[in-house]
Amino acid sequence: MNTSSIIEAKELVKKFGGQKAVDGVSLSVQKGEVIVILGPSGSGKSTLLRCLNGLERFDSGEVVIDGEKMDHGHKAIHQVRKKIGMVFQQFNLFPHLNVLKNLTLAQEVVLNRDKDRAERKASELLSKVGLTDKKDSFPAQLSGGEQQRVAIARALSLNPSIMMFDEPTSALDPEMIGEVLGVMKELAKEGMTMLVVTHEIGFAREVADRIVFMDEGKIVEKGSADQILNRPKNQRTREFLSNVL
Amino acid sequence: MLDIINWLFLQIKILFNILKFLGPAIPMTIKITILSFALSLFLGLFVGIARISKRRFFSFLSKIYVDLIRGVPLLVQIFFIYFGLGKILNLDRFLAGVLAVGICYSAYLAEIFRAGIQAIPRGQFEAALSLGMTPYQTLRHIILPQSFRIVIPPVANEFIASLKDSSLVSIIGLRELTRAGREYYSTYFVDFHTWLLVGLIYLVMTLSLSRVVSWTEKKFKVHGYGVM
């Protein structure tokens, strides 16, 4: 195993009722790297991401995050999870809390930050995603793009070492996609380690250090954005790209 | 005309006399209802959470508890707790009454809490867990506050039902409203007025509770929150 990797997955297998959703995937991610995971629906991209952040219990294999082994039998799995910020397709903001509280709750509960410090951090992040004026709003009062930007700010509030995005723009109206991708590009520029499941080929081309193409639970091909998008070696990758480009 | 006025005055006087007799029993009805419902809420929440526990031992045990309690009439439970357990554990009427109503309603509340928790989208659990919260923190800060808003109406229904069912503890000699009504009736043989007034007092209490519930629902309403 590569000891300088921030994420190290080895021979990961996840089954749903006998069907392998992730089939022997090994992946190593370096600190500061932006990896985009592409693939058709049902190829195991989201499941892979969920295995890597401990939301899904994998059947075999090994995951090491920033030197700590992911172990579902161990009570401190939440300690590993807090190193990873996760952004979901459906935002999953807490509807009963306003935007500010969405950003401060985990800081207070998980990191034991005092209220003032948590609110300072929240304000800083809201300013970063351009939503300072929305801190008192409830999620239902925001547009999809705004909700997703709040979700990104919330994930960043714990100072994670890694950010994972599970199709963050799939549930958005086309004109709102840009604002979310803009925030993600900023993060990438700042050197955040990112794993992004998306169908946004333009984003992948512009930001990804590497692209991983998955099909039927396996990594079919991986390489630089230029190589995968312009000179794919695998037939399945070529078919996929010809359909989406 | 004068006859009608005299008759009306007589009716009011009878009702007023009955009210004076029933009055002291009303606090007992309120006390039994509040204490037994507090017990129901406490037990119901734990049993409701246990019902959805991944640990089979807890979910199995809580299912048996719910099935057992729901399957036996409250009156039988009152008899069992007062005459059965009460003799062994030396329970007085009041404690036995509160325990019986409290335990009975806890089973119904457990199912309401279970449904309330299961109504919260899975994404909410996942978002909280992905922020490093423990399952307990997730339940405490994310799931229960949202479930609470969902279960206010059915829990309030149970509260009103338990107020009415508190009348059953009159059977073991607790002098609450219904018992006081029976005492008045058996002493003065005024049936229509007695039971009319007992019914009206229950109605006033349940309608007042309904108002409190409406106020609570409004107070906890979150703008644009779909479930309310």
Tab-separated table of C-alpha atoms in Angstrom:
chain	number	residue	atom	x	y	z
A	1	MET	CA	0.000	0.000	0.000
A	2	ASN	CA	1.053	3.509	-0.769
A	3	THR	CA	1.689	5.170	2.594
A	4	SER	CA	1.487	8.733	1.253
A	5	SER	CA	-2.098	8.251	0.039
A	6	ILE	CA	-4.908	9.959	1.866
A	7	ILE	CA	-7.385	7.353	0.610
A	8	GLU	CA	-6.373	3.806	0.024
A	9	ALA	CA	-8.932	1.220	-1.033
A	10	LYS	CA	-7.896	-2.317	-1.690
A	11	GLU	CA	-9.948	-5.071	-3.332
A	12	LEU	CA	-13.210	-3.517	-2.172
A	13	VAL	CA	-16.319	-5.644	-2.647
A	14	LYS	CA	-19.871	-4.605	-1.844
A	15	LYS	CA	-22.808	-6.865	-2.607
A	16	PHE	CA	-26.516	-6.172	-2.600
A	17	GLY	CA	-28.338	-9.492	-2.352
A	18	GLY	CA	-25.597	-11.461	-4.055
A	19	GLN	CA	-25.143	-8.870	-6.810
A	20	LYS	CA	-21.740	-7.178	-6.688
A	21	ALA	CA	-22.274	-3.382	-6.809
A	22	VAL	CA	-18.556	-2.824	-6.237
A	23	ASP	CA	-16.403	-5.643	-7.498
A	24	GLY	CA	-12.812	-5.727	-6.289
A	25	VAL	CA	-12.046	-2.016	-6.631
A	26	SER	CA	-8.633	-0.747	-5.621
A	27	LEU	CA	-7.987	2.979	-5.628
A	28	SER	CA	-5.311	5.198	-4.223
A	29	VAL	CA	-5.847	8.956	-3.855
A	30	GLN	CA	-3.064	11.398	-3.072
A	31	LYS	CA	-3.507	14.465	-0.908
A	32	GLY	CA	-4.761	17.399	-2.989
A	33	GLU	CA	-5.805	15.240	-5.907
A	34	VAL	CA	-9.145	15.738	-7.666
A	35	ILE	CA	-10.584	12.484	-8.915
A	36	VAL	CA	-13.715	12.359	-11.016
A	37	ILE	CA	-15.545	9.056	-11.171
A	38	LEU	CA	-17.502	8.540	-14.364
A	39	GLY	CA	-19.667	5.687	-15.484
A	40	PRO	CA	-23.187	4.701	-16.504
A	41	SER	CA	-26.042	4.451	-13.986
A	42	GLY	CA	-25.695	1.379	-11.804
A	43	SER	CA	-21.966	1.084	-12.429
A	44	GLY	CA	-21.210	1.305	-8.676
A	45	LYS	CA	-19.813	4.870	-8.553
A	46	SER	CA	-22.026	6.086	-5.706
A	47	THR	CA	-21.712	2.821	-3.817
A	48	LEU	CA	-17.936	3.084	-4.048
A	49	LEU	CA	-18.079	6.593	-2.605
A	50	ARG	CA	-20.392	5.453	0.182
A	51	CYS	CA	-18.068	2.584	1.029
A	52	LEU	CA	-15.138	4.991	1.181
A	53	ASN	CA	-16.846	7.290	3.677
A	54	GLY	CA	-18.277	4.476	5.766
A	55	LEU	CA	-21.952	4.970	4.961
A	56	GLU	CA	-22.046	1.572	3.358
A	57	ARG	CA	-20.611	-1.487	5.051
A	58	PHE	CA	-18.454	-3.305	2.507
A	59	ASP	CA	-18.286	-7.082	2.349
A	60	SER	CA	-14.559	-7.470	1.872
A	61	GLY	CA	-11.451	-5.477	1.184
A	62	GLU	CA	-9.858	-2.651	3.070
A	63	VAL	CA	-10.224	1.111	3.250
A	64	VAL	CA	-7.685	3.379	4.935
A	65	ILE	CA	-8.489	7.071	5.311
A	66	ASP	CA	-5.635	9.359	6.272
A	67	GLY	CA	-3.875	6.496	8.032
A	68	GLU	CA	-6.969	5.218	9.849
A	69	LYS	CA	-8.536	1.938	8.880
A	70	MET	CA	-12.296	1.970	8.265
A	71	ASP	CA	-13.742	-0.609	10.607
A	72	HIS	CA	-17.520	-0.859	10.997
A	73	GLY	CA	-17.178	-3.070	14.027
A	74	HIS	CA	-15.321	-0.262	15.762
A	75	LYS	CA	-17.273	2.372	17.640
A	76	ALA	CA	-14.975	5.180	16.479
A	77	ILE	CA	-15.995	4.931	12.816
A	78	HIS	CA	-17.529	8.399	13.227
A	79	GLN	CA	-14.015	9.679	13.972
A	80	VAL	CA	-12.957	8.527	10.499
A	81	ARG	CA	-16.118	9.941	8.913
A	82	LYS	CA	-15.484	13.435	10.220
A	83	LYS	CA	-12.317	13.607	8.122
A	84	ILE	CA	-14.532	13.356	5.046
A	85	GLY	CA	-17.035	15.975	3.952
A	86	MET	CA	-19.870	14.456	1.983
A	87	VAL	CA	-22.171	16.263	-0.435
A	88	PHE	CA	-25.263	14.379	-1.567
A	89	GLN	CA	-27.333	14.526	-4.729
A	90	GLN	CA	-30.460	15.463	-2.736
A	91	PHE	CA	-28.568	17.972	-0.514
A	92	ASN	CA	-29.912	16.394	2.718
A	93	LEU	CA	-29.915	19.654	4.628
A	94	PHE	CA	-31.641	19.464	8.001
A	95	PRO	CA	-35.073	20.972	7.268
A	96	HIS	CA	-35.890	21.855	10.890
A	97	LEU	CA	-32.767	24.008	11.280
A	98	ASN	CA	-31.961	27.293	9.624
A	99	VAL	CA	-28.886	27.656	7.428
A	100	LEU	CA	-26.669	28.917	10.255
A	101	LYS	CA	-27.663	26.054	12.563
A	102	ASN	CA	-27.158	23.560	9.720
A	103	LEU	CA	-23.549	24.746	9.649
A	104	THR	CA	-22.913	25.046	13.379
A	105	LEU	CA	-24.607	21.952	14.793
A	106	ALA	CA	-21.944	19.394	13.854
A	107	GLN	CA	-19.183	21.780	14.897
A	108	GLU	CA	-20.702	22.099	18.357
A	109	VAL	CA	-21.700	18.465	18.760
A	110	VAL	CA	-18.822	16.665	17.046
A	111	LEU	CA	-15.892	19.066	17.538
A	112	ASN	CA	-17.131	20.622	20.811
A	113	ARG	CA	-16.573	24.094	19.372
A	114	ASP	CA	-18.202	26.879	21.357
A	115	LYS	CA	-21.159	28.645	19.742
A	116	ASP	CA	-19.275	31.846	18.875
A	117	ARG	CA	-16.443	30.048	17.177
A	118	ALA	CA	-18.841	27.762	15.306
A	119	GLU	CA	-20.826	30.769	14.090
A	120	ARG	CA	-17.664	32.574	12.978
A	121	LYS	CA	-16.650	29.522	10.969
A	122	ALA	CA	-20.173	29.222	9.534
A	123	SER	CA	-20.190	32.887	8.479
A	124	GLU	CA	-16.796	32.479	6.850
A	125	LEU	CA	-18.037	29.462	4.879
A	126	LEU	CA	-21.308	31.124	3.901
A	127	SER	CA	-19.329	34.019	2.553
A	128	LYS	CA	-17.161	31.567	0.617
A	129	VAL	CA	-20.225	30.031	-1.066
A	130	GLY	CA	-21.848	33.450	-1.520
A	131	LEU	CA	-24.797	32.970	0.823
A	132	THR	CA	-24.104	35.281	3.749
A	133	ASP	CA	-27.553	36.851	3.448
A	134	LYS	CA	-29.288	33.469	3.744
A	135	LYS	CA	-28.044	32.468	7.189
A	136	ASP	CA	-31.467	32.833	8.820
A	137	SER	CA	-33.382	31.095	6.049
A	138	PHE	CA	-34.662	27.560	6.307
A	139	PRO	CA	-33.662	25.053	3.602
A	140	ALA	CA	-37.146	25.021	2.076
A	141	GLN	CA	-36.824	28.755	1.419
A	142	LEU	CA	-33.737	28.262	-0.764
A	143	SER	CA	-33.367	27.277	-4.401
A	144	GLY	CA	-31.760	23.929	-5.237
A	145	GLY	CA	-28.448	25.566	-6.118
A	146	GLU	CA	-28.427	27.526	-2.871
A	147	GLN	CA	-29.260	24.406	-0.885
A	148	GLN	CA	-26.396	22.550	-2.480
A	149	ARG	CA	-23.983	25.403	-1.752
A	150	VAL	CA	-25.125	25.359	1.885
A	151	ALA	CA	-24.565	21.591	1.885
A	152	ILE	CA	-21.014	22.140	0.629
A	153	ALA	CA	-20.420	24.766	3.329
A	154	ARG	CA	-21.843	22.397	5.950
A	155	ALA	CA	-19.528	19.606	4.817
A	156	LEU	CA	-16.589	22.015	5.016
A	157	SER	CA	-17.489	23.192	8.518
A	158	LEU	CA	-15.608	20.337	10.161
A	159	ASN	CA	-12.396	21.114	8.254
A	160	PRO	CA	-12.370	17.768	6.444
A	161	SER	CA	-9.242	16.492	4.730
A	162	ILE	CA	-11.296	15.050	1.882
A	163	MET	CA	-14.484	16.142	0.130
A	164	MET	CA	-16.713	13.627	-1.616
A	165	PHE	CA	-19.465	14.681	-3.997
A	166	ASP	CA	-22.149	12.221	-5.027
A	167	GLU	CA	-23.697	13.611	-8.219
A	168	PRO	CA	-23.976	17.077	-6.670
A	169	THR	CA	-25.620	18.702	-9.693
A	170	SER	CA	-27.946	15.914	-10.859
A	171	ALA	CA	-30.967	17.242	-8.963
A	172	LEU	CA	-30.442	20.855	-10.065
A	173	ASP	CA	-32.051	22.954	-12.753
A	174	PRO	CA	-29.552	23.640	-15.555
A	175	GLU	CA	-29.084	27.306	-14.644
A	176	MET	CA	-28.143	26.396	-11.081
A	177	ILE	CA	-25.491	23.867	-11.984
A	178	GLY	CA	-22.919	26.559	-12.720
A	179	GLU	CA	-23.061	28.130	-9.257
A	180	VAL	CA	-22.410	24.768	-7.584
A	181	LEU	CA	-19.640	23.789	-9.970
A	182	GLY	CA	-18.097	27.220	-9.391
A	183	VAL	CA	-17.800	26.542	-5.663
A	184	MET	CA	-16.350	23.106	-6.367
A	185	LYS	CA	-13.749	24.543	-8.752
A	186	GLU	CA	-12.710	27.044	-6.079
A	187	LEU	CA	-12.247	24.195	-3.631
A	188	ALA	CA	-10.141	22.282	-6.118
A	189	LYS	CA	-7.956	25.360	-6.673
A	190	GLU	CA	-7.387	25.596	-2.933
A	191	GLY	CA	-5.900	22.123	-2.974
A	192	MET	CA	-8.738	20.151	-1.394
A	193	THR	CA	-8.628	16.416	-2.019
A	194	MET	CA	-11.830	15.675	-3.894
A	195	LEU	CA	-13.657	12.606	-5.121
A	196	VAL	CA	-16.476	13.563	-7.424
A	197	VAL	CA	-19.113	11.337	-8.939
A	198	THR	CA	-20.646	13.361	-11.750
A	199	HIS	CA	-21.807	13.396	-15.323
A	200	GLU	CA	-20.429	16.913	-15.832
A	201	ILE	CA	-17.749	16.127	-18.413
A	202	GLY	CA	-16.804	19.800	-18.721
A	203	PHE	CA	-16.041	19.945	-15.006
A	204	ALA	CA	-14.025	16.734	-15.229
A	205	ARG	CA	-12.020	18.076	-18.148
A	206	GLU	CA	-11.278	21.338	-16.378
A	207	VAL	CA	-10.626	20.213	-12.817
A	208	ALA	CA	-9.862	16.490	-12.590
A	209	ASP	CA	-6.306	15.343	-12.035
A	210	ARG	CA	-7.465	11.853	-12.803
A	211	ILE	CA	-10.620	10.272	-14.126
A	212	VAL	CA	-11.780	6.842	-13.076
A	213	PHE	CA	-14.264	5.128	-15.350
A	214	MET	CA	-16.420	2.426	-13.774
A	215	ASP	CA	-18.726	-0.155	-15.255
A	216	GLU	CA	-20.489	-3.115	-13.614
A	217	GLY	CA	-18.824	-2.421	-10.263
A	218	LYS	CA	-15.289	-2.474	-11.668
A	219	ILE	CA	-12.790	0.217	-12.569
A	220	VAL	CA	-12.559	-0.245	-16.300
A	221	GLU	CA	-10.061	2.502	-16.974
A	222	LYS	CA	-8.289	5.282	-15.123
A	223	GLY	CA	-5.944	7.993	-16.225
A	224	SER	CA	-5.532	11.720	-16.725
A	225	ALA	CA	-8.536	13.767	-17.842
A	226	ASP	CA	-6.897	14.324	-21.202
A	227	GLN	CA	-6.178	10.647	-21.758
A	228	ILE	CA	-9.613	9.348	-20.673
A	229	LEU	CA	-11.667	12.023	-22.405
A	230	ASN	CA	-9.612	12.361	-25.605
A	231	ARG	CA	-7.910	8.993	-26.029
A	232	PRO	CA	-9.857	6.353	-24.099
A	233	LYS	CA	-8.294	2.907	-24.451
A	234	ASN	CA	-11.241	0.810	-23.344
A	235	GLN	CA	-14.147	0.131	-25.681
A	236	ARG	CA	-16.731	0.592	-22.903
A	237	THR	CA	-15.267	4.005	-21.983
A	238	ARG	CA	-15.379	5.036	-25.638
A	239	GLU	CA	-19.056	3.980	-25.919
A	240	PHE	CA	-19.979	5.868	-22.765
A	241	LEU	CA	-18.199	9.043	-23.803
A	242	SER	CA	-19.644	8.968	-27.296
A	243	ASN	CA	-23.102	8.947	-25.694
A	244	VAL	CA	-22.520	11.795	-23.253
A	245	LEU	CA	-20.250	14.090	-25.191
B	1	MET	CA	-93.095	31.847	31.499
B	2	LEU	CA	-92.387	32.050	35.234
B	3	ASP	CA	-92.563	28.274	35.403
B	4	ILE	CA	-89.905	27.956	32.749
B	5	ILE	CA	-87.634	30.410	34.537
B	6	ASN	CA	-88.141	28.572	37.830
B	7	TRP	CA	-87.429	25.293	36.125
B	8	LEU	CA	-84.264	26.692	34.575
B	9	PHE	CA	-83.080	28.048	37.916
B	10	LEU	CA	-83.732	24.663	39.508
B	11	GLN	CA	-81.695	22.948	36.820
B	12	ILE	CA	-78.833	25.376	37.275
B	13	LYS	CA	-78.963	24.909	41.042
B	14	ILE	CA	-78.849	21.120	40.676
B	15	LEU	CA	-75.937	21.357	38.256
B	16	PHE	CA	-74.133	23.798	40.527
B	17	ASN	CA	-74.537	21.440	43.508
B	18	ILE	CA	-73.197	18.553	41.460
B	19	LEU	CA	-70.292	20.696	40.276
B	20	LYS	CA	-69.411	21.567	43.874
B	21	PHE	CA	-69.353	17.852	44.637
B	22	LEU	CA	-67.361	16.918	41.539
B	23	GLY	CA	-64.926	19.827	41.695
B	24	PRO	CA	-62.411	18.365	44.152
B	25	ALA	CA	-62.130	15.201	41.998
B	26	ILE	CA	-61.076	17.107	38.857
B	27	PRO	CA	-57.466	17.700	40.019
B	28	MET	CA	-57.143	13.941	40.595
B	29	THR	CA	-58.218	13.237	36.997
B	30	ILE	CA	-55.688	15.804	35.754
B	31	LYS	CA	-52.952	14.408	38.024
B	32	ILE	CA	-53.510	10.814	36.897
B	33	THR	CA	-53.600	11.864	33.236
B	34	ILE	CA	-50.444	13.985	33.366
B	35	LEU	CA	-48.375	11.530	35.387
B	36	SER	CA	-49.487	8.466	33.464
B	37	PHE	CA	-48.902	10.209	30.142
B	38	ALA	CA	-45.456	11.372	31.219
B	39	LEU	CA	-44.691	7.724	31.972
B	40	SER	CA	-46.161	6.710	28.588
B	41	LEU	CA	-44.006	9.230	26.747
B	42	PHE	CA	-40.836	8.100	28.528
B	43	LEU	CA	-41.489	4.364	28.094
B	44	GLY	CA	-42.967	4.804	24.615
B	45	LEU	CA	-39.923	6.648	23.342
B	46	PHE	CA	-37.529	3.957	24.575
B	47	VAL	CA	-39.698	1.110	23.307
B	48	GLY	CA	-40.229	2.938	19.982
B	49	ILE	CA	-36.483	3.342	19.497
B	50	ALA	CA	-35.906	-0.275	20.534
B	51	ARG	CA	-38.491	-1.380	17.927
B	52	ILE	CA	-36.212	-0.137	15.125
B	53	SER	CA	-32.960	-1.177	16.773
B	54	LYS	CA	-30.568	-3.168	14.626
B	55	ARG	CA	-29.965	-5.361	17.663
B	56	ARG	CA	-32.488	-8.122	17.321
B	57	PHE	CA	-32.712	-8.694	21.054
B	58	PHE	CA	-34.067	-5.175	21.646
B	59	SER	CA	-36.393	-5.122	18.640
B	60	PHE	CA	-37.769	-8.555	19.548
B	61	LEU	CA	-38.302	-7.655	23.207
B	62	SER	CA	-39.977	-4.357	22.361
B	63	LYS	CA	-42.273	-6.034	19.836
B	64	ILE	CA	-43.398	-8.508	22.482
B	65	TYR	CA	-43.995	-5.613	24.899
B	66	VAL	CA	-46.152	-3.745	22.368
B	67	ASP	CA	-48.131	-6.835	21.335
B	68	LEU	CA	-48.713	-7.869	24.933
B	69	ILE	CA	-49.820	-4.493	26.233
B	70	ARG	CA	-51.922	-3.590	23.207
B	71	GLY	CA	-53.630	-6.963	23.231
B	72	VAL	CA	-55.036	-6.729	26.778
B	73	PRO	CA	-57.881	-4.339	27.722
B	74	LEU	CA	-56.866	-1.446	29.932
B	75	LEU	CA	-59.438	-2.437	32.522
B	76	VAL	CA	-57.850	-5.881	32.850
B	77	GLN	CA	-54.417	-4.242	33.142
B	78	ILE	CA	-55.725	-2.020	35.926
B	79	PHE	CA	-57.077	-5.061	37.774
B	80	PHE	CA	-53.861	-6.992	37.218
B	81	ILE	CA	-51.603	-4.172	38.398
B	82	TYR	CA	-53.718	-3.220	41.404
B	83	PHE	CA	-54.989	-6.599	42.592
B	84	GLY	CA	-52.152	-8.733	41.228
B	85	LEU	CA	-48.875	-6.846	41.294
B	86	GLY	CA	-50.193	-4.336	43.811
B	87	LYS	CA	-50.482	-6.985	46.503
B	88	ILE	CA	-46.928	-8.209	45.892
B	89	LEU	CA	-45.294	-4.804	45.481
B	90	ASN	CA	-47.559	-3.034	47.962
B	91	LEU	CA	-48.814	-0.454	45.420
B	92	ASP	CA	-51.477	2.021	46.500
B	93	ARG	CA	-54.472	2.801	44.276
B	94	PHE	CA	-52.966	5.975	42.886
B	95	LEU	CA	-49.645	4.447	41.881
B	96	ALA	CA	-51.363	1.364	40.451
B	97	GLY	CA	-53.722	3.573	38.421
B	98	VAL	CA	-50.926	5.750	37.051
B	99	LEU	CA	-48.806	2.689	36.206
B	100	ALA	CA	-51.661	0.889	34.470
B	101	VAL	CA	-52.707	3.818	32.273
B	102	GLY	CA	-49.054	4.835	31.700
B	103	ILE	CA	-47.921	1.364	30.634
B	104	CYS	CA	-50.978	0.794	28.459
B	105	TYR	CA	-50.517	4.015	26.514
B	106	SER	CA	-46.754	3.551	26.226
B	107	ALA	CA	-47.376	0.684	23.797
B	108	TYR	CA	-49.477	2.872	21.500
B	109	LEU	CA	-46.992	5.733	21.766
B	110	ALA	CA	-44.103	3.376	20.992
B	111	GLU	CA	-45.719	2.575	17.658
B	112	ILE	CA	-46.326	6.263	16.953
B	113	PHE	CA	-42.690	7.125	17.753
B	114	ARG	CA	-41.464	4.223	15.633
B	115	ALA	CA	-43.525	5.427	12.681
B	116	GLY	CA	-42.368	9.009	13.295
B	117	ILE	CA	-38.713	8.010	13.215
B	118	GLN	CA	-39.163	5.799	10.166
B	119	ALA	CA	-40.872	8.677	8.339
B	120	ILE	CA	-37.641	10.676	8.344
B	121	PRO	CA	-35.799	10.198	5.025
B	122	ARG	CA	-32.740	7.993	5.168
B	123	GLY	CA	-30.699	10.886	3.772
B	124	GLN	CA	-31.081	12.717	7.081
B	125	PHE	CA	-29.413	9.863	8.986
B	126	GLU	CA	-26.687	9.678	6.365
B	127	ALA	CA	-26.033	13.424	6.370
B	128	ALA	CA	-25.676	13.421	10.155
B	129	LEU	CA	-23.463	10.337	10.187
B	130	SER	CA	-21.301	11.746	7.407
B	131	LEU	CA	-20.734	14.815	9.599
B	132	GLY	CA	-19.147	12.563	12.194
B	133	MET	CA	-22.136	12.397	14.520
B	134	THR	CA	-22.615	9.226	16.531
B	135	PRO	CA	-25.914	7.341	16.157
B	136	TYR	CA	-27.023	8.794	19.515
B	137	GLN	CA	-26.184	12.373	18.441
B	138	THR	CA	-27.982	11.782	15.149
B	139	LEU	CA	-31.093	10.621	16.959
B	140	ARG	CA	-30.952	13.405	19.544
B	141	HIS	CA	-30.266	16.380	17.256
B	142	ILE	CA	-31.578	15.395	13.839
B	143	ILE	CA	-34.097	12.586	13.892
B	144	LEU	CA	-36.130	13.115	17.056
B	145	PRO	CA	-36.683	16.861	16.580
B	146	GLN	CA	-38.048	16.163	13.100
B	147	SER	CA	-40.072	13.138	14.249
B	148	PHE	CA	-41.466	15.233	17.086
B	149	ARG	CA	-43.129	17.564	14.597
B	150	ILE	CA	-44.630	14.616	12.745
B	151	VAL	CA	-45.993	12.857	15.822
B	152	ILE	CA	-47.568	15.849	17.584
B	153	PRO	CA	-51.102	15.173	16.229
B	154	PRO	CA	-51.216	11.403	16.908
B	155	VAL	CA	-49.531	11.819	20.311
B	156	ALA	CA	-52.074	14.501	21.183
B	157	ASN	CA	-54.848	12.093	20.210
B	158	GLU	CA	-53.440	9.554	22.626
B	159	PHE	CA	-53.168	12.190	25.345
B	160	ILE	CA	-56.846	13.063	24.931
B	161	ALA	CA	-57.759	9.366	24.858
B	162	SER	CA	-55.761	8.753	28.036
B	163	LEU	CA	-57.584	11.603	29.762
B	164	LYS	CA	-60.856	9.884	28.971
B	165	ASP	CA	-59.518	6.436	29.857
B	166	SER	CA	-58.316	7.719	33.227
B	167	SER	CA	-61.983	7.297	34.180
B	168	LEU	CA	-61.381	3.536	34.248
B	169	VAL	CA	-59.219	3.814	37.364
B	170	SER	CA	-62.401	4.709	39.245
B	171	ILE	CA	-62.947	0.954	39.349
B	172	ILE	CA	-60.172	0.541	41.944
B	173	GLY	CA	-61.611	3.268	44.155
B	174	LEU	CA	-59.554	6.291	43.075
B	175	ARG	CA	-61.736	9.334	43.575
B	176	GLU	CA	-61.347	11.004	40.212
B	177	LEU	CA	-64.094	12.638	38.185
B	178	THR	CA	-66.039	9.524	37.133
B	179	ARG	CA	-65.815	8.011	40.605
B	180	ALA	CA	-67.099	11.255	42.126
B	181	GLY	CA	-69.970	11.190	39.610
B	182	ARG	CA	-70.870	7.667	40.636
B	183	GLU	CA	-70.770	8.666	44.296
B	184	TYR	CA	-73.087	11.621	43.687
B	185	TYR	CA	-75.467	9.536	41.646
B	186	SER	CA	-75.613	6.711	44.175
B	187	THR	CA	-76.223	9.189	47.003
B	188	TYR	CA	-78.806	11.502	45.391
B	189	PHE	CA	-80.052	9.377	42.479
B	190	VAL	CA	-79.697	12.300	40.054
B	191	ASP	CA	-78.594	10.493	36.951
B	192	PHE	CA	-79.222	12.771	33.957
B	193	HIS	CA	-77.648	15.906	35.438
B	194	THR	CA	-74.741	14.045	37.020
B	195	TRP	CA	-73.597	12.294	33.883
B	196	LEU	CA	-74.347	15.311	31.719
B	197	LEU	CA	-72.040	17.390	33.880
B	198	VAL	CA	-69.347	14.724	34.116
B	199	GLY	CA	-69.436	14.485	30.322
B	200	LEU	CA	-69.281	18.261	29.928
B	201	ILE	CA	-66.284	18.545	32.256
B	202	TYR	CA	-64.438	15.885	30.237
B	203	LEU	CA	-65.406	17.741	27.065
B	204	VAL	CA	-64.083	21.058	28.377
B	205	MET	CA	-60.788	19.384	29.350
B	206	THR	CA	-60.364	17.589	26.013
B	207	LEU	CA	-61.266	20.687	23.990
B	208	SER	CA	-58.772	22.734	26.022
B	209	LEU	CA	-56.137	20.116	25.275
B	210	SER	CA	-56.965	20.302	21.572
B	211	ARG	CA	-56.337	24.037	21.696
B	212	VAL	CA	-52.962	23.464	23.374
B	213	VAL	CA	-52.107	20.951	20.656
B	214	SER	CA	-53.000	23.381	17.865
B	215	TRP	CA	-50.841	26.013	19.528
B	216	THR	CA	-47.940	23.548	19.852
B	217	GLU	CA	-48.248	22.543	16.188
B	218	LYS	CA	-48.097	26.182	15.137
B	219	LYS	CA	-45.207	26.965	17.456
B	220	PHE	CA	-43.045	24.169	16.068
B	221	LYS	CA	-44.015	24.675	12.455
B	222	VAL	CA	-41.010	25.312	10.271
B	223	HIS	CA	-41.448	27.413	7.148
B	224	GLY	CA	-41.954	25.224	4.129
B	225	TYR	CA	-41.368	22.029	6.075
B	226	GLY	CA	-43.371	19.498	4.170
B	227	VAL	CA	-44.719	17.359	6.981
B	228	MET	CA	-46.672	20.054	8.771
